Each structure stands twice: as C-alpha cells, then as structure tokens.
C-alpha positions as a LaTeX table, in Angstrom:
\begin{tabular}{lrrr}
\hline
Residue & $x$ (\AA) & $y$ (\AA) & $z$ (\AA) \\
\hline
Met1 & $-21.63$ & $-24.49$ & $-8.65$ \\
Lys2 & $-21.61$ & $-23.04$ & $-12.27$ \\
Lys3 & $-19.95$ & $-24.97$ & $-14.58$ \\
Thr4 & $-16.37$ & $-23.80$ & $-15.86$ \\
Glu5 & $-15.69$ & $-24.49$ & $-19.32$ \\
Leu6 & $-11.83$ & $-25.40$ & $-19.47$ \\
Val7 & $-9.33$ & $-24.32$ & $-22.13$ \\
Arg8 & $-6.44$ & $-26.84$ & $-23.09$ \\
Met9 & $-2.99$ & $-25.52$ & $-22.78$ \\
Ser10 & 0.32 & $-26.45$ & $-24.24$ \\
Phe11 & 3.73 & $-25.34$ & $-22.66$ \\
Ser12 & 7.51 & $-27.15$ & $-23.30$ \\
Ile13 & 9.95 & $-27.12$ & $-19.51$ \\
Glu14 & 13.45 & $-28.45$ & $-19.63$ \\
Glu15 & 13.42 & $-32.49$ & $-18.60$ \\
Glu16 & 14.94 & $-31.45$ & $-15.54$ \\
Leu17 & 12.41 & $-29.02$ & $-14.58$ \\
Ser18 & 9.43 & $-31.87$ & $-15.55$ \\
Glu19 & 11.23 & $-34.15$ & $-12.96$ \\
Gln20 & 11.23 & $-31.83$ & $-10.30$ \\
Leu21 & 7.81 & $-30.85$ & $-10.88$ \\
Glu22 & 6.73 & $-34.04$ & $-10.80$ \\
Thr23 & 8.26 & $-34.90$ & $-7.56$ \\
Leu24 & 6.47 & $-31.07$ & $-5.99$ \\
Leu25 & 3.05 & $-32.45$ & $-6.89$ \\
Val26 & 3.52 & $-36.00$ & $-5.14$ \\
Gln27 & 5.22 & $-34.09$ & $-1.93$ \\
Ser28 & 2.16 & $-31.26$ & $-2.12$ \\
Gly29 & $-0.19$ & $-33.55$ & $-2.69$ \\
Tyr30 & $-1.57$ & $-32.70$ & $-6.15$ \\
Asp31 & $-3.42$ & $-35.35$ & $-8.08$ \\
Asn32 & $-2.15$ & $-34.13$ & $-11.67$ \\
Arg33 & $-0.24$ & $-31.24$ & $-12.82$ \\
Ser34 & $-3.40$ & $-29.40$ & $-13.90$ \\
Glu35 & $-5.05$ & $-28.81$ & $-10.44$ \\
Phe36 & $-1.57$ & $-27.94$ & $-9.24$ \\
Ile37 & $-1.22$ & $-25.11$ & $-12.37$ \\
Arg38 & $-3.95$ & $-23.91$ & $-11.62$ \\
Asp39 & $-3.59$ & $-23.40$ & $-7.58$ \\
Met40 & $-0.54$ & $-21.73$ & $-8.58$ \\
Ile41 & $-1.71$ & $-19.60$ & $-11.19$ \\
Arg42 & $-4.67$ & $-18.78$ & $-8.37$ \\
Lys43 & $-1.86$ & $-17.41$ & $-5.42$ \\
Gln44 & 0.00 & $-15.48$ & $-8.31$ \\
Leu45 & $-3.22$ & $-13.86$ & $-9.53$ \\
Thr46 & $-4.24$ & $-13.06$ & $-5.84$ \\
Arg47 & $-1.08$ & $-11.92$ & $-4.84$ \\
Lys48 & $-0.60$ & $-9.56$ & $-7.45$ \\
Leu49 & $-3.87$ & $-8.29$ & $-7.28$ \\
Cys50 & $-3.23$ & $-7.82$ & $-3.13$ \\
Ser51 & $-0.24$ & $-6.47$ & $-3.70$ \\
Val52 & $-1.03$ & $-3.21$ & $-4.62$ \\
Asp53 & $-4.08$ & $-2.13$ & $-2.84$ \\
Gly54 & $-4.80$ & $-5.16$ & $-0.77$ \\
Lys55 & $-4.28$ & $-6.06$ & 2.81 \\
Val56 & $-1.22$ & $-9.05$ & 3.03 \\
Ile57 & 1.58 & $-9.95$ & 5.77 \\
Gly58 & 4.81 & $-10.59$ & 4.88 \\
Thr59 & 8.41 & $-9.92$ & 5.85 \\
Ile60 & 11.02 & $-6.95$ & 4.81 \\
Ser61 & 14.74 & $-8.88$ & 4.91 \\
Val62 & 17.14 & $-5.93$ & 4.90 \\
Leu63 & 21.22 & $-6.89$ & 4.56 \\
Cys64 & 22.89 & $-3.70$ & 6.82 \\
Asn65 & 26.61 & $-2.83$ & 6.73 \\
Leu66 & 26.94 & $-2.08$ & 10.59 \\
Asn67 & 29.79 & 0.17 & 9.75 \\
Ser68 & 27.72 & 2.69 & 8.30 \\
Ser69 & 27.19 & 5.08 & 11.69 \\
Gly70 & 23.64 & 4.59 & 13.21 \\
Ile71 & 22.43 & 2.53 & 10.64 \\
Glu72 & 19.75 & 0.73 & 13.27 \\
Ala73 & 18.73 & 3.73 & 14.47 \\
Lys74 & 17.89 & 4.84 & 11.01 \\
Leu75 & 15.94 & 1.92 & 10.32 \\
Asn76 & 13.71 & 2.06 & 13.41 \\
Lys77 & 12.99 & 5.76 & 12.74 \\
Val78 & 11.90 & 4.65 & 9.43 \\
Leu79 & 9.43 & 1.99 & 10.53 \\
Asp80 & 8.35 & 4.03 & 13.61 \\
Asp81 & 7.58 & 7.00 & 10.87 \\
Ser82 & 5.51 & 4.22 & 8.33 \\
Val83 & 1.92 & 3.41 & 8.06 \\
Pro84 & 2.44 & $-0.25$ & 7.76 \\
Arg85 & 1.98 & $-2.22$ & 11.18 \\
Thr86 & 5.46 & $-3.85$ & 11.97 \\
Leu87 & 4.03 & $-7.25$ & 13.97 \\
Gly88 & 7.65 & $-8.00$ & 14.87 \\
Met89 & 11.57 & $-7.89$ & 14.04 \\
Ser90 & 14.29 & $-10.01$ & 14.37 \\
Arg91 & 18.25 & $-9.08$ & 14.36 \\
Phe92 & 21.09 & $-11.70$ & 13.21 \\
Ala93 & 24.72 & $-10.71$ & 13.10 \\
Leu94 & 26.32 & $-11.91$ & 10.09 \\
Asp95 & 29.73 & $-11.06$ & 11.24 \\
Glu96 & 31.24 & $-8.13$ & 12.60 \\
Asn97 & 30.30 & $-5.54$ & 9.33 \\
Ala98 & 27.32 & $-6.82$ & 8.41 \\
Ser99 & 23.51 & $-7.81$ & 9.61 \\
Thr100 & 20.28 & $-8.80$ & 8.82 \\
Val101 & 17.07 & $-7.33$ & 9.91 \\
Met102 & 13.80 & $-9.58$ & 9.50 \\
Ile103 & 10.14 & $-7.57$ & 9.81 \\
Thr104 & 7.06 & $-8.51$ & 9.60 \\
Val105 & 4.64 & $-6.50$ & 8.52 \\
Glu106 & 0.86 & $-5.49$ & 7.78 \\
Gly107 & $-0.34$ & $-3.13$ & 5.82 \\
Ile108 & $-1.33$ & $-2.11$ & 2.05 \\
Gly109 & 0.98 & $-3.44$ & $-0.20$ \\
Asn110 & 1.58 & $-0.33$ & $-1.70$ \\
Asp111 & 2.56 & 1.32 & 1.36 \\
Ile112 & 4.68 & $-1.41$ & 2.38 \\
Arg113 & 6.49 & $-1.27$ & $-0.96$ \\
Glu114 & 6.53 & 2.51 & 0.05 \\
Leu115 & 8.52 & 1.63 & 3.16 \\
Val116 & 10.57 & $-0.77$ & 1.57 \\
Asn117 & 11.98 & 1.88 & $-0.51$ \\
Ser118 & 12.39 & 4.37 & 2.13 \\
Ile119 & 14.54 & 1.75 & 3.89 \\
Arg120 & 16.38 & 1.01 & 0.66 \\
Lys121 & 17.38 & 4.49 & $-0.11$ \\
Leu122 & 18.99 & 4.37 & 3.72 \\
Lys123 & 22.38 & 4.98 & 3.47 \\
Gly124 & 24.25 & 1.44 & 4.92 \\
Ile125 & 21.24 & $-0.40$ & 3.61 \\
Ile126 & 22.93 & $-3.22$ & 1.14 \\
Gln127 & 19.95 & $-4.83$ & 0.22 \\
Ala128 & 16.10 & $-4.88$ & 1.15 \\
Glu129 & 13.44 & $-7.53$ & $-0.28$ \\
Phe130 & 9.42 & $-7.87$ & 0.34 \\
Val131 & 8.06 & $-11.47$ & 0.28 \\
Ile132 & 4.41 & $-11.65$ & 0.65 \\
Thr133 & 3.38 & $-14.28$ & 2.84 \\
Ser134 & 0.10 & $-14.42$ & 3.76 \\
Val135 & $-3.13$ & $-12.36$ & 1.53 \\
Ala136 & $-4.88$ & $-11.06$ & 4.86 \\
Gly137 & $-8.16$ & $-9.84$ & 4.00 \\
Cys138 & $-7.82$ & $-9.14$ & 0.84 \\
Gln139 & $-11.13$ & $-9.02$ & $-1.63$ \\
His140 & $-10.49$ & $-10.48$ & $-5.03$ \\
Arg141 & $-12.13$ & $-8.08$ & $-7.69$ \\
\hline
\end{tabular}
C-alpha cells in the first residue's frame, strides 16, 4: 500500500462542540479525532462528487399545503414524468391543512435536483428538500 504523507492541521471549535465531538467519537467507535475527521471529509467529498453526475439514492422530503387544489395529483404527475426512479413514497397528514410526503428516489444527482426544483415550483408546496442517503455505484474521480 502506498504510504501517504500526513499534513498536520489545527482548528478551533467551541468547548461545547468539542465535548459533543468526544461523545460522538466514542459512540461511533473511532479511536481518535483524526480518524473521525478524515472519514467525515471523505464522506463529504464522495457526496459532493456523486451529487452532481453520480448515481445516488436519497429522500425528497416535501411539505404540502392541502388547501391548494389538486396538489397531490400535481405532485404525482411530476414524479411520473421525471427521469429519477421513485423507489417508494409515504404520506403523513400533519393536520387538516398540511401533510408531508417522503419520496425515496434513485438516479443521477443532477436529475434528482431538477426533480426537486420542479416539485418546489408547484403551487401548494411549502418546502422540498433532498438528502442523499447512499452514493450507489458512484465512481470516484
């Protein structure tokens, strides 16, 4: 295995955040802060690279105003016409005026971002956010 030179870095964080980091290290099974931070950076870089043109799996969380006429039918139409594949969908009523829809999708990052933007444009959508869950089949550059 090729030996990589290490670069020493220094940074400052609030004491409370430092304490929470130490707890997180223990709970996550990391032996030290450096190992944890290297892993976090790798994950973020992978997500960043894959979120553009790599294949990803994630969840679109949508908050709908149910008083908007036909919002669910409009949402279904956008999903049916989209390139990313819908793996599943769950709807939860929050009250008589609002519901949340969780949509699990698979596809190329940019295609999913376009889908989310299309959903956001629908009248009756209060909020739509995409979170990458997995970088399925993403090739590192």
